[in-house]
Short mmCIF file of C-alpha atoms and ligand atoms in Angstrom, two decimals:
data_model
loop_
_atom_site.label_atom_id
_atom_site.label_comp_id
_atom_site.label_asym_id
_atom_site.label_seq_id
_atom_site.Cartn_x
_atom_site.Cartn_y
_atom_site.Cartn_z
CA MET A 1000 -16.47 -32.34 18.87
CA ALA A 1001 -19.22 -30.71 16.83
CA VAL A 1002 -22.83 -31.44 15.99
CA ASP A 1003 -23.19 -32.59 12.38
CA VAL A 1004 -26.48 -31.76 10.72
CA LEU A 1005 -28.30 -33.81 8.09
CA LEU A 1006 -31.20 -32.22 6.24
CA GLY A 1007 -33.18 -32.14 3.02
CA LEU A 1008 -32.34 -29.59 0.31
CA GLN A 1009 -35.60 -29.85 -1.63
CA TRP A 1010 -39.27 -30.17 -0.63
CA GLY A 1011 -38.82 -33.08 1.76
CA ASP A 1012 -38.78 -36.86 1.23
CA GLU A 1013 -35.26 -36.74 -0.17
CA GLY A 1014 -34.31 -39.94 1.67
CA LYS A 1015 -33.04 -38.44 4.93
CA GLY A 1016 -34.17 -41.42 7.02
CA LYS A 1017 -32.13 -43.87 4.99
CA ILE A 1018 -28.93 -41.80 5.26
CA VAL A 1019 -29.33 -41.17 9.00
CA ASP A 1020 -29.67 -44.92 9.43
CA VAL A 1021 -26.59 -45.54 7.26
CA LEU A 1022 -24.49 -42.95 9.09
CA ALA A 1023 -25.81 -43.75 12.58
CA PRO A 1024 -23.09 -46.32 13.46
CA LYS A 1025 -20.60 -43.42 13.25
CA TYR A 1026 -22.60 -41.41 15.78
CA GLN A 1027 -23.29 -41.83 19.49
CA VAL A 1028 -26.24 -39.46 19.50
CA VAL A 1029 -28.95 -38.82 16.87
CA ALA A 1030 -31.36 -35.97 17.58
CA ARG A 1031 -34.45 -34.61 15.81
CA PHE A 1032 -34.61 -30.81 16.05
CA GLN A 1033 -37.85 -29.66 14.39
CA GLY A 1034 -41.06 -30.77 12.73
CA GLY A 1035 -43.22 -33.56 14.06
CA PRO A 1036 -45.40 -36.33 12.71
CA ASN A 1037 -45.71 -34.52 9.36
CA ALA A 1038 -42.38 -36.24 8.67
CA GLY A 1039 -42.17 -39.77 7.33
CA HIS A 1040 -38.65 -41.15 7.26
CA THR A 1041 -38.33 -44.56 5.61
CA LEU A 1042 -35.66 -47.11 6.51
CA GLU A 1043 -35.16 -50.41 4.71
CA PHE A 1044 -32.90 -53.17 5.98
CA ASP A 1045 -32.86 -56.97 6.38
CA GLY A 1046 -36.11 -57.20 4.41
CA PHE A 1047 -37.91 -54.76 6.73
CA LYS A 1048 -39.38 -51.44 5.64
CA HIS A 1049 -40.15 -49.06 8.49
CA VAL A 1050 -41.44 -45.49 8.48
CA LEU A 1051 -40.58 -43.24 11.44
CA HIS A 1052 -42.48 -40.02 12.09
CA GLN A 1053 -41.20 -38.47 15.31
CA ILE A 1054 -38.62 -40.92 16.57
CA PRO A 1055 -35.08 -40.28 15.28
CA SER A 1056 -33.77 -42.60 12.57
CA GLY A 1057 -30.89 -43.76 14.78
CA ILE A 1058 -33.31 -45.89 16.82
CA PHE A 1059 -32.45 -49.15 15.03
CA ARG A 1060 -28.79 -48.87 16.06
CA GLN A 1061 -28.58 -50.19 19.62
CA ASP A 1062 -25.58 -48.08 20.68
CA VAL A 1063 -27.08 -44.78 19.58
CA GLN A 1064 -28.74 -42.40 22.04
CA ASN A 1065 -31.77 -40.87 20.30
CA ILE A 1066 -33.20 -37.52 21.31
CA ILE A 1067 -36.43 -35.75 20.40
CA GLY A 1068 -35.37 -32.12 20.84
CA ASN A 1069 -37.16 -29.04 22.11
CA GLY A 1070 -37.79 -27.78 18.57
CA VAL A 1071 -40.07 -30.71 17.79
CA VAL A 1072 -43.88 -30.68 18.04
CA LEU A 1073 -44.83 -34.07 19.41
CA ASP A 1074 -48.12 -35.93 19.18
CA PRO A 1075 -48.33 -38.34 22.15
CA ILE A 1076 -50.91 -40.54 20.38
CA ILE A 1077 -48.60 -41.02 17.39
CA PHE A 1078 -45.62 -41.44 19.74
CA LYS A 1079 -47.35 -44.37 21.46
CA LYS A 1080 -48.25 -45.94 18.11
CA GLU A 1081 -44.66 -45.55 16.92
CA ILE A 1082 -43.28 -47.17 20.06
CA ASP A 1083 -45.80 -50.02 19.77
CA GLY A 1084 -44.75 -50.45 16.13
CA LEU A 1085 -41.12 -50.87 17.19
CA ALA A 1086 -41.88 -53.71 19.63
CA LYS A 1087 -41.08 -56.42 17.09
CA TYR A 1088 -37.48 -55.20 16.75
CA ASN A 1089 -36.69 -55.70 20.45
CA LEU A 1090 -35.07 -52.31 20.90
CA ASN A 1091 -34.39 -50.83 24.30
CA VAL A 1092 -36.42 -47.67 23.67
CA LEU A 1093 -36.84 -46.79 27.34
CA GLU A 1094 -33.05 -46.47 27.56
CA ASN A 1095 -32.15 -45.32 24.04
CA LEU A 1096 -34.66 -42.53 23.64
CA GLU A 1097 -34.95 -39.20 25.42
CA VAL A 1098 -37.66 -36.62 24.89
CA SER A 1099 -37.14 -32.95 25.61
CA LYS A 1100 -39.46 -31.54 28.25
CA LYS A 1101 -39.44 -28.39 26.17
CA ALA A 1102 -40.86 -30.06 23.06
CA SER A 1103 -44.37 -28.81 22.27
CA ILE A 1104 -47.36 -31.13 22.55
CA ILE A 1105 -49.82 -31.56 19.68
CA LEU A 1106 -53.33 -31.83 21.11
CA PRO A 1107 -56.23 -33.47 19.26
CA THR A 1108 -57.72 -29.99 18.85
CA HIS A 1109 -54.57 -28.81 17.04
CA ARG A 1110 -55.35 -31.39 14.38
CA LEU A 1111 -58.95 -30.17 14.19
CA LEU A 1112 -57.74 -26.59 13.79
CA ASP A 1113 -55.39 -27.66 11.00
CA ALA A 1114 -58.34 -29.25 9.19
CA ALA A 1115 -60.61 -26.25 9.81
CA TYR A 1116 -58.03 -23.77 8.48
CA GLU A 1117 -57.30 -25.86 5.39
CA LYS A 1118 -61.01 -26.34 4.65
CA ALA A 1119 -61.59 -22.61 4.93
CA LYS A 1120 -58.78 -21.93 2.46
CA GLY A 1121 -60.49 -23.98 -0.27
CA ASP A 1122 -58.38 -24.06 -3.45
CA ALA A 1123 -55.68 -21.98 -1.74
CA LYS A 1124 -55.00 -24.74 0.80
CA ILE A 1125 -51.40 -25.51 1.73
CA GLY A 1126 -51.84 -29.24 1.37
CA SER A 1127 -50.89 -29.79 5.01
CA THR A 1128 -50.45 -33.31 6.33
CA LEU A 1129 -53.18 -32.29 8.83
CA LYS A 1130 -51.10 -33.47 11.78
CA GLY A 1131 -51.64 -30.21 13.66
CA ILE A 1132 -48.17 -28.82 12.98
CA GLY A 1133 -49.10 -25.21 12.13
CA PRO A 1134 -51.55 -24.70 15.01
CA THR A 1135 -49.12 -26.23 17.53
CA TYR A 1136 -46.23 -23.99 16.47
CA THR A 1137 -48.68 -21.07 16.49
CA ASP A 1138 -49.48 -21.78 20.15
CA LYS A 1139 -45.78 -22.16 20.95
CA ILE A 1140 -44.89 -18.78 19.46
CA SER A 1141 -47.94 -17.08 20.96
CA ARG A 1142 -46.91 -18.53 24.33
CA GLN A 1143 -50.05 -20.54 24.92
CA GLY A 1144 -48.84 -24.03 24.15
CA LEU A 1145 -48.28 -27.09 26.31
CA ARG A 1146 -44.92 -28.76 26.54
CA VAL A 1147 -43.89 -32.33 27.30
CA GLY A 1148 -42.64 -31.23 30.73
CA ASP A 1149 -46.18 -30.10 31.59
CA MET A 1150 -47.33 -33.73 31.44
CA ILE A 1151 -45.80 -34.38 34.84
CA SER A 1152 -47.25 -31.24 36.38
CA PRO A 1153 -50.24 -31.67 38.73
CA ASN A 1154 -51.91 -28.85 36.78
CA PHE A 1155 -51.67 -30.59 33.43
CA LYS A 1156 -55.40 -31.24 33.07
CA ALA A 1157 -56.25 -27.64 33.97
CA LYS A 1158 -53.70 -26.32 31.45
CA TYR A 1159 -55.08 -28.71 28.83
CA ASP A 1160 -58.68 -27.63 29.51
CA ALA A 1161 -57.81 -23.93 29.25
CA LEU A 1162 -56.07 -24.38 25.89
CA VAL A 1163 -58.78 -26.65 24.51
CA ALA A 1164 -61.45 -24.11 25.50
CA ARG A 1165 -59.63 -21.53 23.37
CA HIS A 1166 -59.38 -23.99 20.49
CA LYS A 1167 -63.08 -24.82 20.71
CA ALA A 1168 -63.96 -21.14 20.49
CA VAL A 1169 -61.95 -20.86 17.27
CA LEU A 1170 -63.48 -24.05 15.86
CA ASP A 1171 -66.92 -22.57 16.52
CA VAL A 1172 -66.01 -19.47 14.51
CA TYR A 1173 -65.13 -21.79 11.62
CA HIS A 1174 -68.38 -23.76 12.14
CA PHE A 1175 -66.23 -26.87 12.23
CA GLU A 1176 -67.99 -30.01 13.44
CA TYR A 1177 -66.15 -32.59 15.49
CA ASP A 1178 -66.38 -35.28 18.12
CA LEU A 1179 -63.41 -35.26 20.45
CA THR A 1180 -64.40 -38.17 22.70
CA ALA A 1181 -62.27 -40.96 21.23
CA ALA A 1182 -59.24 -38.75 20.47
CA GLU A 1183 -59.23 -37.30 23.99
CA ALA A 1184 -59.30 -40.76 25.56
CA ASP A 1185 -56.39 -41.83 23.34
CA PHE A 1186 -54.54 -38.61 24.17
CA PHE A 1187 -54.68 -39.06 27.96
CA GLU A 1188 -53.76 -42.73 27.64
CA ALA A 1189 -50.76 -41.74 25.52
CA VAL A 1190 -49.74 -39.03 27.99
CA GLU A 1191 -49.69 -41.63 30.79
CA PHE A 1192 -47.71 -43.95 28.51
CA MET A 1193 -45.11 -41.26 27.86
CA LYS A 1194 -44.36 -40.78 31.55
CA GLN A 1195 -42.29 -43.99 31.64
CA PHE A 1196 -39.85 -42.46 29.12
CA ARG A 1197 -36.85 -40.29 29.86
CA LEU A 1198 -38.32 -36.80 29.75
CA VAL A 1199 -35.32 -34.52 30.09
CA ASP A 1200 -33.87 -31.07 29.49
CA SER A 1201 -32.25 -32.36 26.33
CA GLU A 1202 -30.12 -29.25 25.78
CA TYR A 1203 -28.05 -30.59 28.69
CA SER A 1204 -27.91 -34.09 27.15
CA VAL A 1205 -26.66 -32.66 23.86
CA ASN A 1206 -24.13 -30.25 25.39
CA HIS A 1207 -22.84 -32.79 27.91
CA ALA A 1208 -22.37 -35.23 25.02
CA LEU A 1209 -20.46 -32.52 23.16
CA THR A 1210 -18.22 -31.86 26.14
CA ALA A 1211 -17.60 -35.57 26.54
CA GLY A 1212 -16.36 -35.69 22.94
CA LYS A 1213 -19.28 -37.76 21.67
CA THR A 1214 -20.34 -37.71 18.02
CA ILE A 1215 -23.76 -36.15 17.43
CA LEU A 1216 -25.97 -36.06 14.35
CA ALA A 1217 -28.92 -33.68 14.12
CA GLU A 1218 -31.66 -35.11 11.88
CA GLY A 1219 -33.74 -32.61 9.96
CA ALA A 1220 -37.29 -33.14 8.79
CA GLN A 1221 -39.09 -31.71 5.76
CA GLY A 1222 -36.82 -29.81 3.38
CA SER A 1223 -35.16 -26.41 2.99
CA LEU A 1224 -37.71 -25.26 0.41
CA LEU A 1225 -40.43 -25.85 3.03
CA ASP A 1226 -38.65 -23.66 5.61
CA VAL A 1227 -41.00 -21.11 7.15
CA ASP A 1228 -38.65 -18.20 6.36
CA PHE A 1229 -36.90 -19.27 3.16
CA GLY A 1230 -39.35 -21.71 1.55
CA SER A 1231 -42.13 -20.92 -0.92
CA TYR A 1232 -44.20 -19.08 1.69
CA PRO A 1233 -47.06 -19.58 2.47
CA PHE A 1234 -46.75 -23.09 1.01
CA VAL A 1235 -44.30 -24.17 3.69
CA THR A 1236 -44.26 -25.96 6.99
CA SER A 1237 -44.19 -24.03 10.27
CA SER A 1238 -40.60 -24.57 11.40
CA ASN A 1239 -37.06 -23.63 10.43
CA THR A 1240 -35.96 -26.74 8.59
CA ILE A 1241 -32.47 -25.37 7.87
CA THR A 1242 -29.19 -25.75 9.74
CA ALA A 1243 -29.99 -22.80 12.00
CA GLY A 1244 -33.01 -24.78 13.23
CA ALA A 1245 -30.64 -27.33 14.75
CA CYS A 1246 -29.25 -24.59 17.02
CA THR A 1247 -32.62 -23.46 18.34
CA GLY A 1248 -34.19 -26.91 18.19
CA LEU A 1249 -31.53 -28.59 20.32
CA GLY A 1250 -29.80 -25.78 22.21
CA VAL A 1251 -26.56 -26.04 20.25
CA ALA A 1252 -24.41 -22.93 19.87
CA PRO A 1253 -23.73 -22.02 16.21
CA LYS A 1254 -19.97 -22.41 16.74
CA ASN A 1255 -20.58 -26.07 17.57
CA ILE A 1256 -22.08 -26.99 14.20
CA GLY A 1257 -19.74 -29.21 12.17
CA GLU A 1258 -20.51 -30.95 8.89
CA VAL A 1259 -23.79 -30.21 7.14
CA TYR A 1260 -25.03 -33.09 4.99
CA GLY A 1261 -27.35 -31.85 2.26
CA ILE A 1262 -29.57 -34.64 0.95
CA PHE A 1263 -31.17 -34.31 -2.49
CA LYS A 1264 -32.84 -36.55 -5.02
CA ALA A 1265 -31.39 -36.95 -8.52
CA TYR A 1266 -34.67 -35.32 -9.59
CA ALA A 1267 -37.29 -33.40 -7.58
CA THR A 1268 -40.60 -34.08 -5.86
CA ARG A 1269 -43.09 -32.08 -3.89
CA VAL A 1270 -46.19 -33.16 -1.99
CA GLY A 1271 -48.85 -30.60 -1.17
CA SER A 1272 -49.51 -27.28 -2.89
CA GLY A 1273 -47.11 -24.53 -3.95
CA PRO A 1274 -44.76 -23.56 -6.75
CA PHE A 1275 -42.63 -26.24 -8.38
CA PRO A 1276 -40.93 -24.84 -11.51
CA THR A 1277 -39.67 -28.13 -12.96
CA GLU A 1278 -42.85 -30.12 -12.31
CA LEU A 1279 -43.73 -32.58 -15.07
CA MET A 1280 -47.47 -32.87 -15.60
CA ASP A 1281 -47.02 -35.41 -18.38
CA GLU A 1282 -46.24 -39.07 -18.89
CA VAL A 1283 -42.56 -38.50 -17.98
CA GLY A 1284 -43.63 -37.25 -14.52
CA GLU A 1285 -45.95 -40.23 -14.14
CA ARG A 1286 -43.14 -42.67 -15.02
CA MET A 1287 -40.91 -40.95 -12.46
CA ARG A 1288 -43.62 -41.30 -9.81
CA GLN A 1289 -44.12 -45.02 -10.53
CA GLU A 1290 -40.40 -45.81 -10.79
CA GLY A 1291 -39.55 -43.84 -7.63
CA ARG A 1292 -42.62 -45.10 -5.72
CA GLU A 1293 -43.34 -41.44 -5.08
CA PHE A 1294 -46.30 -41.71 -2.74
CA GLY A 1295 -46.19 -39.92 0.63
CA SER A 1296 -44.73 -41.89 3.57
CA THR A 1297 -47.08 -40.08 5.96
CA THR A 1298 -50.25 -39.46 3.94
CA GLY A 1299 -49.95 -41.82 0.95
CA ARG A 1300 -50.62 -38.88 -1.39
CA PRO A 1301 -49.01 -39.06 -4.87
CA ARG A 1302 -45.95 -36.82 -4.93
CA ARG A 1303 -45.57 -34.29 -7.74
CA CYS A 1304 -42.43 -35.11 -9.77
CA GLY A 1305 -40.03 -33.16 -11.97
CA TRP A 1306 -36.42 -32.66 -13.05
CA ILE A 1307 -33.69 -31.48 -10.73
CA ASP A 1308 -33.71 -27.71 -10.09
CA LEU A 1309 -30.19 -26.31 -9.62
CA PRO A 1310 -31.08 -22.69 -8.75
CA ALA A 1311 -33.27 -24.02 -5.92
CA LEU A 1312 -30.61 -26.50 -4.85
CA LYS A 1313 -27.90 -23.81 -4.79
CA TYR A 1314 -30.16 -21.57 -2.74
CA ALA A 1315 -30.70 -24.37 -0.22
CA MET A 1316 -26.95 -25.05 -0.06
CA MET A 1317 -26.31 -21.36 0.58
CA ILE A 1318 -28.70 -20.93 3.49
CA ASN A 1319 -27.60 -24.20 5.08
CA GLY A 1320 -23.84 -23.97 4.66
CA VAL A 1321 -23.76 -27.47 3.19
CA THR A 1322 -20.37 -29.19 3.41
CA GLN A 1323 -21.33 -32.67 2.11
CA LEU A 1324 -23.72 -33.49 -0.72
CA VAL A 1325 -25.60 -36.79 -0.84
CA MET A 1326 -27.54 -37.70 -3.99
CA MET A 1327 -30.46 -40.09 -3.59
CA LYS A 1328 -32.53 -42.28 -5.91
CA ALA A 1329 -30.13 -42.22 -8.87
CA ASP A 1330 -31.68 -45.57 -9.88
CA VAL A 1331 -35.05 -43.94 -10.56
CA LEU A 1332 -33.54 -42.17 -13.58
CA ASN A 1333 -32.40 -45.53 -15.09
CA ILE A 1334 -35.46 -45.56 -17.33
CA PHE A 1335 -34.89 -42.26 -19.13
CA GLU A 1336 -33.09 -41.82 -22.48
CA ASP A 1337 -32.40 -38.18 -21.68
CA ILE A 1338 -32.15 -36.31 -18.42
CA GLU A 1339 -33.03 -32.65 -18.12
CA VAL A 1340 -31.31 -30.37 -15.64
CA CYS A 1341 -32.77 -26.97 -14.80
CA VAL A 1342 -29.76 -24.63 -14.73
CA ALA A 1343 -31.53 -21.26 -14.57
CA TYR A 1344 -34.96 -19.61 -14.62
CA LYS A 1345 -36.48 -17.38 -17.26
CA LEU A 1346 -38.52 -14.62 -15.64
CA PRO A 1347 -41.76 -13.29 -17.21
CA ASP A 1348 -39.82 -10.29 -18.64
CA GLY A 1349 -37.38 -12.62 -20.41
CA THR A 1350 -34.50 -12.17 -17.95
CA ILE A 1351 -32.46 -15.31 -17.28
CA THR A 1352 -31.48 -15.68 -13.65
CA GLU A 1353 -30.12 -18.24 -11.22
CA GLN A 1354 -31.70 -16.39 -8.31
CA LEU A 1355 -35.04 -17.40 -6.79
CA PRO A 1356 -37.62 -14.61 -7.09
CA TYR A 1357 -39.26 -13.32 -3.91
CA ASP A 1358 -42.52 -15.12 -4.63
CA MET A 1359 -42.66 -17.98 -7.08
CA THR A 1360 -46.44 -18.22 -6.74
CA ASP A 1361 -47.00 -14.81 -8.31
CA THR A 1362 -43.84 -14.76 -10.45
CA ILE A 1363 -44.10 -17.77 -12.71
CA VAL A 1364 -40.61 -18.80 -13.74
CA GLU A 1365 -39.82 -20.98 -16.72
CA PRO A 1366 -37.00 -23.50 -16.24
CA VAL A 1367 -34.02 -23.27 -18.59
CA TYR A 1368 -32.85 -26.83 -19.22
CA GLU A 1369 -29.66 -28.51 -20.33
CA THR A 1370 -30.07 -32.06 -21.60
CA LEU A 1371 -27.75 -34.88 -20.63
CA LYS A 1372 -27.74 -38.42 -21.93
CA GLY A 1373 -29.24 -41.03 -19.62
CA TRP A 1374 -27.50 -44.31 -18.71
CA ASN A 1375 -30.48 -46.54 -19.38
CA CYS A 1376 -29.32 -49.54 -17.40
CA SER A 1377 -29.79 -51.08 -13.98
CA LEU A 1378 -27.52 -50.02 -11.11
CA GLU A 1379 -28.22 -53.16 -9.12
CA GLY A 1380 -25.20 -54.59 -7.39
CA LEU A 1381 -22.96 -51.63 -8.30
CA ARG A 1382 -21.16 -50.50 -5.16
CA THR A 1383 -18.15 -48.53 -6.41
CA PHE A 1384 -18.03 -45.20 -8.18
CA GLU A 1385 -15.79 -46.70 -10.88
CA SER A 1386 -18.39 -49.36 -11.73
CA LEU A 1387 -21.16 -46.81 -12.39
CA PRO A 1388 -22.15 -46.21 -16.03
CA ALA A 1389 -20.26 -43.34 -17.71
CA GLU A 1390 -23.46 -41.32 -18.28
CA LEU A 1391 -24.24 -41.42 -14.54
CA THR A 1392 -20.74 -40.33 -13.54
CA GLY A 1393 -21.11 -37.66 -16.23
CA TYR A 1394 -24.37 -36.53 -14.62
CA ILE A 1395 -22.68 -36.42 -11.21
CA ASN A 1396 -19.69 -34.48 -12.57
CA PHE A 1397 -22.03 -32.00 -14.26
CA LEU A 1398 -23.94 -31.41 -11.00
CA GLU A 1399 -20.72 -31.12 -8.98
CA GLU A 1400 -19.39 -28.49 -11.33
CA LYS A 1401 -22.62 -26.46 -11.19
CA LEU A 1402 -23.01 -26.85 -7.41
CA GLY A 1403 -19.36 -26.33 -6.56
CA LEU A 1404 -19.14 -29.23 -4.11
CA PRO A 1405 -18.34 -32.93 -4.54
CA ILE A 1406 -21.13 -35.48 -4.30
CA ASN A 1407 -19.38 -38.11 -2.27
CA PHE A 1408 -22.33 -40.37 -1.56
CA ILE A 1409 -24.75 -41.74 -4.12
CA SER A 1410 -27.78 -43.82 -3.19
CA THR A 1411 -28.91 -46.40 -5.75
CA GLY A 1412 -31.81 -48.13 -4.00
CA PRO A 1413 -33.93 -47.99 -0.83
CA ASP A 1414 -31.98 -50.58 1.15
CA ARG A 1415 -29.36 -49.63 3.73
CA ASP A 1416 -26.74 -51.41 1.60
CA GLU A 1417 -27.55 -49.76 -1.72
CA CYS A 1418 -24.96 -46.98 -1.59
CA VAL A 1419 -21.91 -45.86 -3.53
CA LEU A 1420 -19.29 -43.95 -1.63
CA LYS A 1421 -17.11 -41.79 -3.89
CA GLY A 1422 -15.06 -39.77 -1.49
CA ALA A 1423 -14.68 -39.85 2.26
CA LEU A 1424 -17.68 -38.66 4.22
CA ALA A 1425 -16.60 -36.72 7.28
P1 GDP B 1938 -37.33 -38.77 4.00
O1 GDP B 1938 -38.60 -38.16 4.47
O2 GDP B 1938 -36.36 -37.76 3.50
O3 GDP B 1938 -36.70 -39.70 5.00
O4 GDP B 1938 -37.73 -39.66 2.73
P2 GDP B 1938 -38.99 -40.65 2.61
O5 GDP B 1938 -38.75 -41.85 3.41
O6 GDP B 1938 -40.27 -39.91 2.84
O7 GDP B 1938 -38.98 -40.95 1.05
C1 GDP B 1938 -37.88 -41.52 0.42
C2 GDP B 1938 -38.35 -42.81 -0.27
O8 GDP B 1938 -37.36 -43.24 -1.18
C3 GDP B 1938 -38.55 -43.96 0.70
O9 GDP B 1938 -39.58 -44.78 0.21
C4 GDP B 1938 -37.21 -44.70 0.64
O10 GDP B 1938 -37.33 -46.08 0.96
C5 GDP B 1938 -36.86 -44.52 -0.80
N1 GDP B 1938 -35.43 -44.45 -1.11
C6 GDP B 1938 -34.41 -43.93 -0.38
N2 GDP B 1938 -33.26 -43.97 -1.07
C7 GDP B 1938 -33.57 -44.52 -2.28
C8 GDP B 1938 -32.80 -44.80 -3.46
O11 GDP B 1938 -31.61 -44.52 -3.56
N3 GDP B 1938 -33.49 -45.37 -4.51
C9 GDP B 1938 -34.81 -45.66 -4.45
N4 GDP B 1938 -35.38 -46.21 -5.52
N5 GDP B 1938 -35.55 -45.41 -3.35
C10 GDP B 1938 -34.93 -44.83 -2.30
P1 IMO B 1939 -40.23 -35.41 5.57
O1 IMO B 1939 -39.50 -35.18 6.86
C1 IMO B 1939 -42.61 -33.75 2.35
C2 IMO B 1939 -45.41 -30.56 3.37
C3 IMO B 1939 -46.89 -30.86 3.26
C4 IMO B 1939 -47.41 -29.48 2.91
C5 IMO B 1939 -46.52 -28.55 3.75
C6 IMO B 1939 -47.12 -28.15 5.08
O2 IMO B 1939 -40.79 -36.77 5.44
O3 IMO B 1939 -39.38 -35.01 4.41
P2 IMO B 1939 -47.60 -29.41 7.38
O4 IMO B 1939 -48.16 -30.77 7.66
O5 IMO B 1939 -46.21 -29.22 7.86
O6 IMO B 1939 -48.53 -28.32 7.80
O7 IMO B 1939 -47.56 -29.32 5.76
O8 IMO B 1939 -45.32 -29.27 3.97
N1 IMO B 1939 -44.64 -31.50 4.23
C7 IMO B 1939 -43.81 -32.42 3.75
N2 IMO B 1939 -43.53 -32.77 2.49
N3 IMO B 1939 -41.97 -34.34 3.37
C8 IMO B 1939 -42.22 -33.97 4.64
O9 IMO B 1939 -41.50 -34.44 5.69
C9 IMO B 1939 -43.21 -33.00 4.89
N4 IMO B 1939 -43.73 -32.44 6.00
C10 IMO B 1939 -44.60 -31.51 5.58
O10 IMO B 1939 -47.16 -31.80 2.27
O11 IMO B 1939 -47.17 -29.21 1.55
MG1 MG B 1940 -40.66 -38.31 4.13
#
């Protein structure tokens, strides 16, 4: 068997959580491989709406083993809150969830550092979720961080104190004021709480599952255009959000990667700062935001909205090796007479290109659009490809031709059941 990977092809919030939940019955293992509580993955079913931040989106399927992999940065305080929030569903989380001992721990001071750095940047701020992601990955790479496995070490408090002392020295340089008392109490309570969970070397769990022929889905967070190497640097997150991240974030050999599900919205959104060529700053963008309920699942911030961007999407497909395309939120475009599709960029010197420039912050590109007719009707209750309005199937065909891959799965609403399957998903 292979590890299938599911990830976002845009700037996050594509609807990954919903599709993991929909696909989960086909999988025996669902594993998060990067990111942390900056993610907000929304699932809707049986009248419930639930947002997961660190816990994999397979958790609502009782037969699925969920794993938080080594590539994740984990906040114990948020972990405890998430587990408490799941109590009403009567899930067996102590059995169905494993956490890698090699996952990095977000300390309360990582969150303070995030806030201090962003404040110091002023107008140039990244628009971070302020969950401590960047500072925690920084400590991991600079070999100073704490890992989940350290929680059960007798030296944990000493290791914590040493790292926090370093953080406090940096916070002093930034003249950043804080009171750690409450957060520290919550942190140590959450660390104790976590000890009842299965803290494991999850690379063995994943590889043993592979050897046993089990089906495994790796769940990405954020989106490819927020990848630390290939995204719109520096307006990115601090992890590799692309397929390759599943290898390092779970301990999976590249030869064991199978299908790669690329999730994208029928339009585009971005939350936080950074270049967004097709952004609509007008009433059309506002209507998209209202219709798509485009407000952050983690921070509640309004998401910036715009038309679909094919050069960016093709770039994301290229670096991920996408084998399956899934289009989300088709229903949000119901309200538009016309739909614009960005097919290329015009560079400042007039050149037309489909290639992303090195730096889209300094090189302002102008989208080149083709206009398609909208369908202007509700998609409610439509469950087959044949029943979709001709303009929507026309839109899908147009995208397929430009992207060179079929779009076999179309999402038409937030609920688990609101899906149209065109071709066979792997
Ligand atoms: P994720 O981070 O990729 O999991 O996505 P989010 O959960 O942050 O944001 C996606 C939002 O769109 C959530 O509020 C979902 O409930 C919602 N959603 C998912 N699929 C659809 C869809 O097909 N149509 C509509 N209207 N909403 C959807
Ligand atoms: P999911 O998994 C959308 C954005 C932030 C900011 C930048 C850096 O729900 O798709 P960070 O907190 O990582 O330092 O923020 O990345 N960002 C996301 N945007 N969806 C997400 O996750 C995101 N996680 C981070 O808004 O611009
Ligand atoms: Mg989200």
